[in-house]
Amino acid sequence: MIIEYSGLKEINGSLVVLDNIKDAAYDEMVEIRLDNGSSRTGRVVQIDGERVVVQVFEGTKGISLVNTQTRFTGHPIELSLAPEILGRVFDGLGRPADGLGEVYPKEKRDVNSSPINPVSRVYPKNYINTGISAIDALTTLIRGQKLPIFSGSGMKHNELAVQIVKQASVADGEDFAVVFAAMGVKNDVADYFKRSFEKANVMDKVVMFLNHSNDPIVERIMTPRCALTAAEYLAFELGMNILVILTDMTSYAEALREFSSSKGEIPARKGFPGYLYSDFASLYERAGIIKGKKGSVTQIPILTMPNDDINHPIPDLTGYITEGQIVLDRSLDAKGIYPPVGILSSLSRLMKDGVGAGYTREDHSKLSDQLFSCYAKVQDAKSLASVIGEDELSPADKRILEFGKRFEKEFISQTQSENRTIIQTLDLGWELLRMLPREDLDRLDDKTVEKYYYQK
Amino acid sequence: MQENKIFGINGPVVTVLGRTDLSMSEMVYVGEKGLIGEVIRLDKDKAVIQVYEETSGLRPGEPVKSTGQPMSVTLGPGILDNIFDGIENPLEAIAGTAGAFIPKGVRPAPLDEEKLWDVTVTAKAGDTLSAGDVYATCPETQVITHKIMVPPDVSGKVIEAKPDGKYKVNDTVLVIETDSGEKKKLTLCHKWPIRTPRPILERKLPTKPLITGQRSIDTLFPIAKGGAAAVPGGFGAGKTVVQHQLAKWCDADIIIYIGCGERGNEMTQVLNEFKEIIDPQTGKPLTNRTTLIANTSNMPVAAREASIYTGVTIAEYYRDMGYHTAMMADSTSRWAEALREISGRLEEMPADEGFPAYLPSRLSEFYERAGYAENLNGTEGSVSIVGAVSPQGADFSEPVTQNTKRFIRCFWALDKSLAYARHYPAINWNDSYSEYISDLSTWYTENVGEDFAACRNEVCTILAEEKNLMEIVKLIGSDVLPDDQKLIIETARVIRVGFLQQNALIDIDTYVTLSKQLKMMQTILLLHHLAKELVTKQIPLSKITATGVFDKLIQMKNNIPNDRLEMFDDYTQQIKAALATVEA
């Protein structure tokens, strides 16, 4: 028998406290019905004997200490899953938001999932062709990877994400789907993604979970969990290759901070809770490939760095968990270069095993090493030029500066619909390197130079 | 006896109300599912327990069962070539029974209880055995013989010894009568509390290097067997690659690799690579002498806190057998954050950046377990610890890096700007140090070469001078420098690119013997000295660089295999010939 408890003891922000509760379980889902007939969902976040703290996702507006009936459901927050979720739009808690009615569940899953056993993982090695030179050549995306985009407000991270989805899907064909989770994004941004997916004709392969910036903040904490649960179902149950876009992780972390401070927890850096790293990990680590299953979950979380500061706790902790990062650079953006990928601070950790002969081309890793190294020298030359003026530079420095300009303009920069093959990208890299004499190329052995640098 | 019941639940922290019979650091089973927990605080009216598994679904009123024992690991054959989580749950076995996701409350025995080991019993009835004495041996893997020792808290006279044969880990092979007349059955394994260091006879001064085959480490900043080192670096600086390289190539007998709060895919990679890599010392796959402890970032946080203790206890156990063990912990910052998280839940007063005030003492307790020891049974062994540190925002002034620095003697500072320029390993030669150099210098002189120390010092001097010159170059460009200073910059470039940079992905370069390291230094310095002579004779440096000898030396690392050191003679010839033409 399920008991309903009437009334509350305390309300504090999004948290409500109930007393004399006999049988609450930690982390279980709670339904709160109001006298006016509406209902809200919550989750048990703390138990002290008979005193239970519940987090209410939709916020506590309109709730009083006496007008509620609370029911403990006995199970954690679950998501209804079926193949039919493809093409649907849900709210931040996984409830249909497109007016098409409930999903008839094939199964229900706990949105928190369980950690993947490291021995059951398959080390990701398959390269995904995004058609974007800066990514394909220098920060290669691998199937099953989690590769975030570190951006700042006003930069073109959404456009980049859409371009990746569009161009990566072409190669994948049938088994491909996108799970899109919006956390605290503007309605316009969510619409932009929706329209872009429709335009690219992939909408029936997209599942959307939308928590707009004017939606309840606490709901935001559940949004990525719902999205990843859907992604795991599609990938490991139905065998599809899933690309998950999570935007914006900064809003998510801020929601977590708000929740933590209303619970009275001791803050760590910048007021964020001490468990921010573990919490991020519980999301990001849900990317991967599992032995014996066909599908994969690849994650592209997007976060806006507050004040473009890569050392802010949100990008910092993210970078420690994810397998690399694509960092967008404000100065490139100002020059009108799209995508404004700051390649020196960008990195793909899985790249070393997923490129080269058999994956892309044998010279790939050597070429990218050399491009990185030359571009690092461009920065040195630039800072020297800013002190003594460009005219005073030595011929070698002038040469490298010229290389830098062309590299940014021709290699990094491309249009939003340009889909370069990996061979085009690599050949373009060699063409630019030919601007420099052989002795400047200290990362290349003679054999590679013979085959790719001298030969036209 | 009163039954203990759960009262409160907050994340991984569970409280039990009332005066209980629980003792500090005792292991307990929490709830109907029997989740593993440890008592971490006892107040006058409540006990606080940290739970090593996910607590969702727990209810107040569920039982808490005491075990009477502190948090322990089982030590015996079967540890090697295996992968555990932070509290010694065998992950392979869990995957076998529960599938790809780790459920809670599933807990197979840590060591395979069914496997038969080929045991040779070395003790006889009538022998007197003291703590640490070996009473049986068995081949644990193809290359490691497991020595089964009397637990450090037991000694006495053997009254029964089983014959040689095949036994399971829990079979009794020996019965011992202690001085107090108590009869103890000894099996192939015993338990030891993870937070208590295993006793030794005496600590010894570490005088032998842990040879890693990495030039930046072996030559510039060596670590001793029994030493402790820290590898701090922001994300993307290459901590994990350094740790992997050490695990793969260092000359310790046993490797314990701990993935503490790190990426799941990285552990999978370690697992795959270690199976494939053929160990140069034994000719067998590396897994024969490694054990992995994987508590990835999304696995329960309290078990992450325990994982480094589990690891170091296993390392000490193999040290007691007389092996040299090396333990890599990636990353200790995650462990410190686990401490912080639990401390926060206990509402303790925080010190720096929310870390608890006892962070330094916990760090020192851990790093002090490294050492070169004479064991209770008279053998010598060592535990070396290499801990990665992930400073927030790559800022080395944060509490974990700063406090770690106090307890280690070898500091390999990874530099983001080097990593950005893809200079790997990104060990910054200006910020790193090793206090072991003087302890090890005798060994290097006797075993590598008389002039090793001299070469090393000269290389360091050139790098230091380059650093000063670069400050000038940054302001006014390199053209204005006199030729002898330009030469320093040119030689330093060869050292940086041709010597310090080492490519883990190229077979010929991933591991380099000490003799090759010395030869490389000698060749570079030879060029430096000869070029310096010419420069003092007013021959312009540009003429020397035009011959391409400097760039030739950079390629030396990729062209000379470890076993073809005579090829260095060609390089010497070429240098001399090239410089002779310039002079003529």
Short mmCIF file of C-alpha atoms in Angstrom, two decimals, chain A residues 90-424:
data_model
loop_
_atom_site.label_atom_id
_atom_site.label_comp_id
_atom_site.label_asym_id
_atom_site.label_seq_id
_atom_site.Cartn_x
_atom_site.Cartn_y
_atom_site.Cartn_z
CA PHE A 90 10.65 15.89 -24.63
CA ASP A 91 10.96 18.38 -21.81
CA GLY A 92 13.88 18.43 -19.41
CA LEU A 93 12.42 15.61 -17.34
CA GLY A 94 11.71 13.32 -20.27
CA ARG A 95 7.97 14.06 -20.63
CA PRO A 96 6.62 14.55 -24.16
CA ALA A 97 6.63 18.20 -25.13
CA ASP A 98 5.51 17.97 -28.74
CA GLY A 99 1.85 17.22 -28.10
CA LEU A 100 2.11 13.76 -29.67
CA GLY A 101 1.13 11.91 -26.51
CA GLU A 102 2.91 9.51 -24.22
CA VAL A 103 5.48 7.03 -25.41
CA TYR A 104 4.29 3.48 -24.95
CA PRO A 105 7.27 2.11 -23.02
CA LYS A 106 9.05 -1.05 -24.16
CA GLU A 107 11.08 -0.67 -21.00
CA LYS A 108 11.78 1.80 -18.23
CA ARG A 109 15.24 2.67 -17.07
CA ASP A 110 16.72 4.45 -14.07
CA VAL A 111 18.09 7.70 -15.47
CA ASN A 112 21.17 7.47 -13.26
CA SER A 113 22.30 4.24 -14.94
CA SER A 114 25.31 2.33 -13.57
CA PRO A 115 28.98 2.79 -14.40
CA ILE A 116 30.29 0.83 -17.36
CA ASN A 117 32.73 -1.82 -16.20
CA PRO A 118 36.17 -0.85 -17.58
CA VAL A 119 36.82 -4.45 -18.64
CA SER A 120 33.65 -4.41 -20.76
CA ARG A 121 34.62 -1.31 -22.69
CA VAL A 122 36.03 -1.36 -26.19
CA TYR A 123 38.82 1.16 -26.65
CA PRO A 124 37.47 3.62 -29.28
CA LYS A 125 39.49 3.66 -32.48
CA ASN A 126 37.12 4.39 -35.35
CA TYR A 127 37.59 7.77 -36.84
CA ILE A 128 34.55 9.96 -37.61
CA ASN A 129 34.94 12.16 -40.66
CA THR A 130 33.44 15.54 -39.79
CA GLY A 131 34.58 17.23 -42.99
CA ILE A 132 36.11 20.04 -40.95
CA SER A 133 39.87 20.31 -41.47
CA ALA A 134 40.76 21.72 -38.06
CA ILE A 135 38.99 18.79 -36.41
CA ASP A 136 39.75 15.95 -38.81
CA ALA A 137 43.46 16.68 -39.13
CA LEU A 138 44.35 18.05 -35.73
CA THR A 139 41.76 17.05 -33.11
CA THR A 140 40.25 13.99 -34.71
CA LEU A 141 36.87 12.86 -33.42
CA ILE A 142 36.66 9.14 -32.66
CA ARG A 143 33.49 7.07 -32.37
CA GLY A 144 32.75 6.56 -28.66
CA GLN A 145 34.72 9.61 -27.63
CA LYS A 146 33.61 12.50 -25.47
CA LEU A 147 34.98 15.64 -27.07
CA PRO A 148 33.61 18.91 -25.71
CA ILE A 149 33.55 22.28 -27.43
CA PHE A 150 34.86 25.02 -25.13
CA SER A 151 33.34 28.21 -26.35
CA GLY A 152 32.38 31.63 -25.13
CA SER A 153 29.21 33.61 -25.44
CA GLY A 154 28.68 34.91 -28.94
CA MET A 155 30.97 32.47 -30.71
CA LYS A 156 29.79 30.01 -33.31
CA HIS A 157 29.71 26.80 -31.28
CA ASN A 158 26.13 25.98 -32.25
CA GLU A 159 26.91 26.30 -35.94
CA LEU A 160 29.95 24.09 -35.49
CA ALA A 161 27.92 21.45 -33.63
CA VAL A 162 25.28 21.45 -36.35
CA GLN A 163 27.91 21.14 -39.05
CA ILE A 164 29.51 18.19 -37.27
CA VAL A 165 26.14 16.46 -36.94
CA LYS A 166 25.23 17.06 -40.58
CA GLN A 167 28.52 15.98 -42.09
CA ALA A 168 29.21 13.09 -39.72
CA SER A 169 25.76 11.65 -40.34
CA VAL A 170 26.34 11.45 -44.08
CA ALA A 171 29.00 8.81 -43.68
CA ASP A 172 27.02 6.87 -41.10
CA GLY A 173 23.77 6.38 -42.95
CA GLU A 174 21.06 4.21 -41.43
CA ASP A 175 22.37 3.41 -37.97
CA PHE A 176 22.91 6.98 -37.06
CA ALA A 177 20.91 9.07 -34.60
CA VAL A 178 21.33 12.24 -32.58
CA VAL A 179 20.29 12.81 -29.00
CA PHE A 180 20.10 16.49 -28.25
CA ALA A 181 19.90 17.83 -24.70
CA ALA A 182 19.41 21.54 -24.14
CA MET A 183 20.04 22.77 -20.63
CA GLY A 184 19.11 26.36 -19.99
CA VAL A 185 19.56 27.47 -23.58
CA LYS A 186 17.64 30.28 -25.14
CA ASN A 187 14.49 29.36 -27.05
CA ASP A 188 16.10 30.75 -30.19
CA VAL A 189 19.05 28.43 -29.87
CA ALA A 190 16.86 25.38 -29.37
CA ASP A 191 14.87 26.45 -32.43
CA TYR A 192 18.04 26.92 -34.44
CA PHE A 193 19.03 23.31 -33.74
CA LYS A 194 15.55 22.07 -34.55
CA ARG A 195 15.41 23.95 -37.83
CA SER A 196 18.89 22.86 -38.79
CA PHE A 197 18.04 19.22 -38.16
CA GLU A 198 14.90 19.58 -40.23
CA LYS A 199 16.79 21.25 -43.02
CA ALA A 200 19.37 18.50 -43.04
CA ASN A 201 16.52 16.02 -43.20
CA VAL A 202 17.59 14.12 -40.11
CA MET A 203 14.74 15.13 -37.77
CA ASP A 204 13.32 11.62 -37.69
CA LYS A 205 16.69 10.49 -36.34
CA VAL A 206 16.79 13.03 -33.53
CA VAL A 207 15.56 12.82 -29.94
CA MET A 208 15.38 16.19 -28.21
CA PHE A 209 15.29 16.94 -24.50
CA LEU A 210 14.67 20.62 -23.99
CA ASN A 211 15.07 22.63 -20.84
CA HIS A 212 14.95 26.25 -21.91
CA SER A 213 16.55 29.04 -19.97
CA ASN A 214 13.17 30.06 -18.59
CA ASP A 215 12.28 26.51 -17.51
CA PRO A 216 12.76 25.39 -13.90
CA ILE A 217 16.41 25.32 -13.01
CA VAL A 218 16.38 22.16 -10.94
CA GLU A 219 14.86 20.21 -13.81
CA ARG A 220 18.10 20.98 -15.64
CA ILE A 221 19.96 18.58 -13.38
CA MET A 222 17.93 15.69 -14.77
CA THR A 223 17.99 16.73 -18.45
CA PRO A 224 21.39 15.29 -19.45
CA ARG A 225 20.66 12.14 -17.45
CA CYS A 226 17.43 11.58 -19.38
CA ALA A 227 19.21 12.26 -22.66
CA LEU A 228 22.04 9.86 -21.91
CA THR A 229 19.62 7.18 -20.80
CA ALA A 230 17.89 7.50 -24.15
CA ALA A 231 21.27 7.43 -25.89
CA GLU A 232 22.37 4.27 -24.05
CA TYR A 233 19.10 2.59 -24.95
CA LEU A 234 19.39 3.45 -28.63
CA ALA A 235 23.07 2.52 -28.76
CA PHE A 236 23.33 -0.61 -26.68
CA GLU A 237 19.81 -1.98 -27.10
CA LEU A 238 19.05 -1.01 -30.69
CA GLY A 239 22.65 -0.98 -31.96
CA MET A 240 22.77 2.57 -33.32
CA ASN A 241 25.67 5.01 -33.45
CA ILE A 242 24.56 7.90 -31.31
CA LEU A 243 25.94 11.41 -31.26
CA VAL A 244 24.91 13.21 -28.09
CA ILE A 245 24.99 16.99 -28.02
CA LEU A 246 24.79 18.48 -24.53
CA THR A 247 24.46 22.24 -24.42
CA ASP A 248 25.13 24.23 -22.33
CA MET A 249 27.10 22.47 -19.57
CA THR A 250 27.76 25.84 -17.91
CA SER A 251 24.05 26.30 -17.21
CA TYR A 252 23.93 22.75 -15.92
CA ALA A 253 26.79 23.37 -13.49
CA GLU A 254 25.19 26.59 -12.32
CA ALA A 255 21.95 24.74 -11.60
CA LEU A 256 23.94 22.25 -9.58
CA ARG A 257 25.54 25.08 -7.64
CA GLU A 258 22.18 26.59 -6.86
CA PHE A 259 20.85 23.28 -5.63
CA SER A 260 23.96 22.66 -3.55
CA SER A 261 23.89 26.03 -1.87
CA SER A 262 20.20 25.75 -1.02
CA LYS A 263 21.05 22.45 0.64
CA GLY A 264 23.64 24.29 2.71
CA GLU A 265 26.62 22.29 1.45
CA ILE A 266 30.18 23.47 1.91
CA PRO A 267 31.34 24.96 -1.40
CA ALA A 268 34.69 24.27 -3.05
CA ARG A 269 35.94 26.53 -5.87
CA LYS A 270 33.83 29.53 -6.92
CA GLY A 271 30.89 28.27 -4.90
CA PHE A 272 30.54 25.05 -6.89
CA PRO A 273 30.00 21.92 -4.80
CA GLY A 274 32.99 19.72 -4.01
CA TYR A 275 31.43 16.89 -5.97
CA LEU A 276 31.24 18.79 -9.26
CA TYR A 277 33.97 16.58 -10.72
CA SER A 278 32.20 13.35 -9.74
CA ASP A 279 28.91 14.72 -10.99
CA PHE A 280 30.38 15.71 -14.37
CA ALA A 281 32.04 12.31 -14.57
CA SER A 282 28.73 10.56 -14.01
CA LEU A 283 27.57 12.22 -17.26
CA TYR A 284 30.67 12.28 -19.45
CA GLU A 285 31.69 8.71 -18.64
CA ARG A 286 28.45 7.50 -20.19
CA ALA A 287 30.08 7.77 -23.60
CA GLY A 288 31.75 4.73 -25.06
CA ILE A 289 31.50 1.39 -26.77
CA ILE A 290 30.71 -1.89 -25.05
CA LYS A 291 32.11 -5.29 -25.95
CA GLY A 292 29.68 -7.44 -27.81
CA LYS A 293 27.23 -4.60 -28.57
CA LYS A 294 26.88 -2.94 -31.90
CA GLY A 295 26.22 0.70 -31.13
CA SER A 296 28.23 3.53 -29.64
CA VAL A 297 27.67 6.73 -27.71
CA THR A 298 29.77 9.72 -28.80
CA GLN A 299 29.39 12.91 -26.81
CA ILE A 300 29.90 16.51 -27.87
CA PRO A 301 29.16 18.62 -24.81
CA ILE A 302 29.21 22.35 -25.41
CA LEU A 303 30.12 24.77 -22.67
CA THR A 304 30.58 28.49 -22.62
CA MET A 305 33.64 29.47 -20.62
CA PRO A 306 32.66 32.28 -18.24
CA ASN A 307 34.76 35.27 -19.26
CA ASP A 308 36.60 33.04 -21.80
CA ASP A 309 38.58 31.63 -18.87
CA ILE A 310 39.71 28.08 -19.56
CA ASN A 311 40.81 27.75 -15.93
CA HIS A 312 37.30 28.33 -14.61
CA PRO A 313 36.17 25.21 -12.69
CA ILE A 314 33.63 24.20 -15.36
CA PRO A 315 35.98 23.89 -18.37
CA ASP A 316 38.82 22.84 -16.09
CA LEU A 317 37.02 19.86 -14.54
CA THR A 318 35.46 18.98 -17.88
CA GLY A 319 38.87 18.86 -19.53
CA TYR A 320 40.10 16.45 -16.88
CA ILE A 321 37.31 14.00 -17.67
CA THR A 322 36.75 14.30 -21.39
CA GLU A 323 39.07 12.89 -23.98
CA GLY A 324 40.32 16.21 -25.25
CA GLN A 325 38.64 19.49 -26.10
CA ILE A 326 37.96 21.74 -29.05
CA VAL A 327 38.63 25.28 -27.88
CA LEU A 328 37.16 28.18 -29.80
CA ASP A 329 39.35 31.24 -29.89
CA ARG A 330 37.94 34.72 -29.60
CA SER A 331 40.72 36.39 -31.62
CA LEU A 332 40.22 34.02 -34.57
CA ASP A 333 36.50 34.61 -34.32
CA ALA A 334 37.10 38.35 -34.44
CA LYS A 335 39.12 37.89 -37.64
CA GLY A 336 36.05 36.27 -39.15
CA ILE A 337 37.55 32.82 -39.29
CA TYR A 338 35.01 30.02 -39.06
CA PRO A 339 35.30 27.59 -37.33
CA PRO A 340 37.47 29.61 -34.92
CA VAL A 341 39.27 26.57 -33.52
CA GLY A 342 42.25 27.57 -31.38
CA ILE A 343 44.26 24.55 -32.37
CA LEU A 344 47.10 24.86 -29.87
CA SER A 345 44.85 24.48 -26.85
CA SER A 346 42.64 21.93 -28.60
CA LEU A 347 43.40 18.26 -28.31
CA SER A 348 41.95 14.86 -29.04
CA ARG A 349 43.34 12.22 -26.72
CA LEU A 350 42.06 9.30 -28.71
CA MET A 351 43.51 10.59 -31.95
CA LYS A 352 46.85 8.80 -31.69
CA ASP A 353 45.26 5.38 -32.03
CA GLY A 354 42.56 6.28 -34.51
CA VAL A 355 44.57 7.85 -37.32
CA GLY A 356 47.30 6.67 -39.64
CA ALA A 357 47.49 3.78 -42.04
CA GLY A 358 44.30 1.77 -42.05
CA TYR A 359 42.22 4.59 -40.57
CA THR A 360 43.06 7.79 -42.44
CA ARG A 361 46.49 7.94 -44.09
CA GLU A 362 49.95 6.94 -42.87
CA ASP A 363 51.32 10.50 -42.75
CA HIS A 364 48.44 11.87 -40.67
CA SER A 365 49.98 11.95 -37.21
CA LYS A 366 53.35 13.20 -38.43
CA LEU A 367 51.73 15.94 -40.47
CA SER A 368 49.56 17.06 -37.58
CA ASP A 369 52.55 17.04 -35.22
CA GLN A 370 54.45 19.25 -37.63
CA LEU A 371 51.51 21.61 -38.16
CA PHE A 372 51.11 22.01 -34.40
CA SER A 373 54.79 22.65 -33.97
CA CYS A 374 54.94 25.22 -36.78
CA TYR A 375 51.81 26.97 -35.58
CA ALA A 376 53.32 27.19 -32.07
CA LYS A 377 56.28 28.99 -33.66
CA VAL A 378 53.85 31.35 -35.39
CA GLN A 379 52.71 32.49 -31.97
CA ASP A 380 56.31 33.18 -30.89
CA ALA A 381 56.95 35.16 -34.05
CA LYS A 382 53.73 37.11 -33.55
CA SER A 383 54.66 38.14 -30.04
CA LEU A 384 58.13 39.13 -31.21
CA ALA A 385 56.60 41.14 -34.06
CA SER A 386 54.37 42.97 -31.62
CA VAL A 387 57.49 44.17 -29.79
CA ILE A 388 59.93 44.98 -32.56
CA GLY A 389 57.57 45.34 -35.50
CA GLU A 390 57.08 42.95 -38.37
CA ASP A 391 59.67 44.65 -40.57
CA GLU A 392 62.47 43.96 -38.15
CA LEU A 393 61.87 40.23 -38.06
CA SER A 394 64.45 37.82 -39.40
CA PRO A 395 63.59 36.20 -42.76
CA ALA A 396 62.88 32.92 -40.97
CA ASP A 397 60.41 34.60 -38.64
CA LYS A 398 58.75 36.42 -41.52
CA ARG A 399 58.37 33.15 -43.37
CA ILE A 400 56.74 31.47 -40.41
CA LEU A 401 54.42 34.43 -39.92
CA GLU A 402 53.32 34.20 -43.53
CA PHE A 403 52.71 30.48 -43.04
CA GLY A 404 50.56 31.30 -40.00
CA LYS A 405 48.37 33.68 -41.97
CA ARG A 406 47.73 31.25 -44.78
CA PHE A 407 47.21 28.41 -42.32
CA GLU A 408 44.46 30.32 -40.54
CA LYS A 409 42.85 31.55 -43.70
CA GLU A 410 43.01 28.41 -45.83
CA PHE A 411 43.30 25.48 -43.48
CA ILE A 412 41.32 26.34 -40.34
CA SER A 413 38.80 28.47 -42.13
CA GLN A 414 36.05 26.90 -44.24
CA THR A 415 32.40 27.57 -44.94
CA GLN A 416 29.53 26.12 -42.98
CA SER A 417 28.56 23.81 -45.80
CA GLU A 418 32.04 22.80 -46.92
CA ASN A 419 32.65 19.10 -46.41
CA ARG A 420 36.31 18.28 -47.02
CA THR A 421 37.50 14.73 -47.33
CA ILE A 422 40.39 13.67 -45.15
CA ILE A 423 42.64 13.40 -48.20
CA GLN A 424 41.83 16.97 -49.22
#
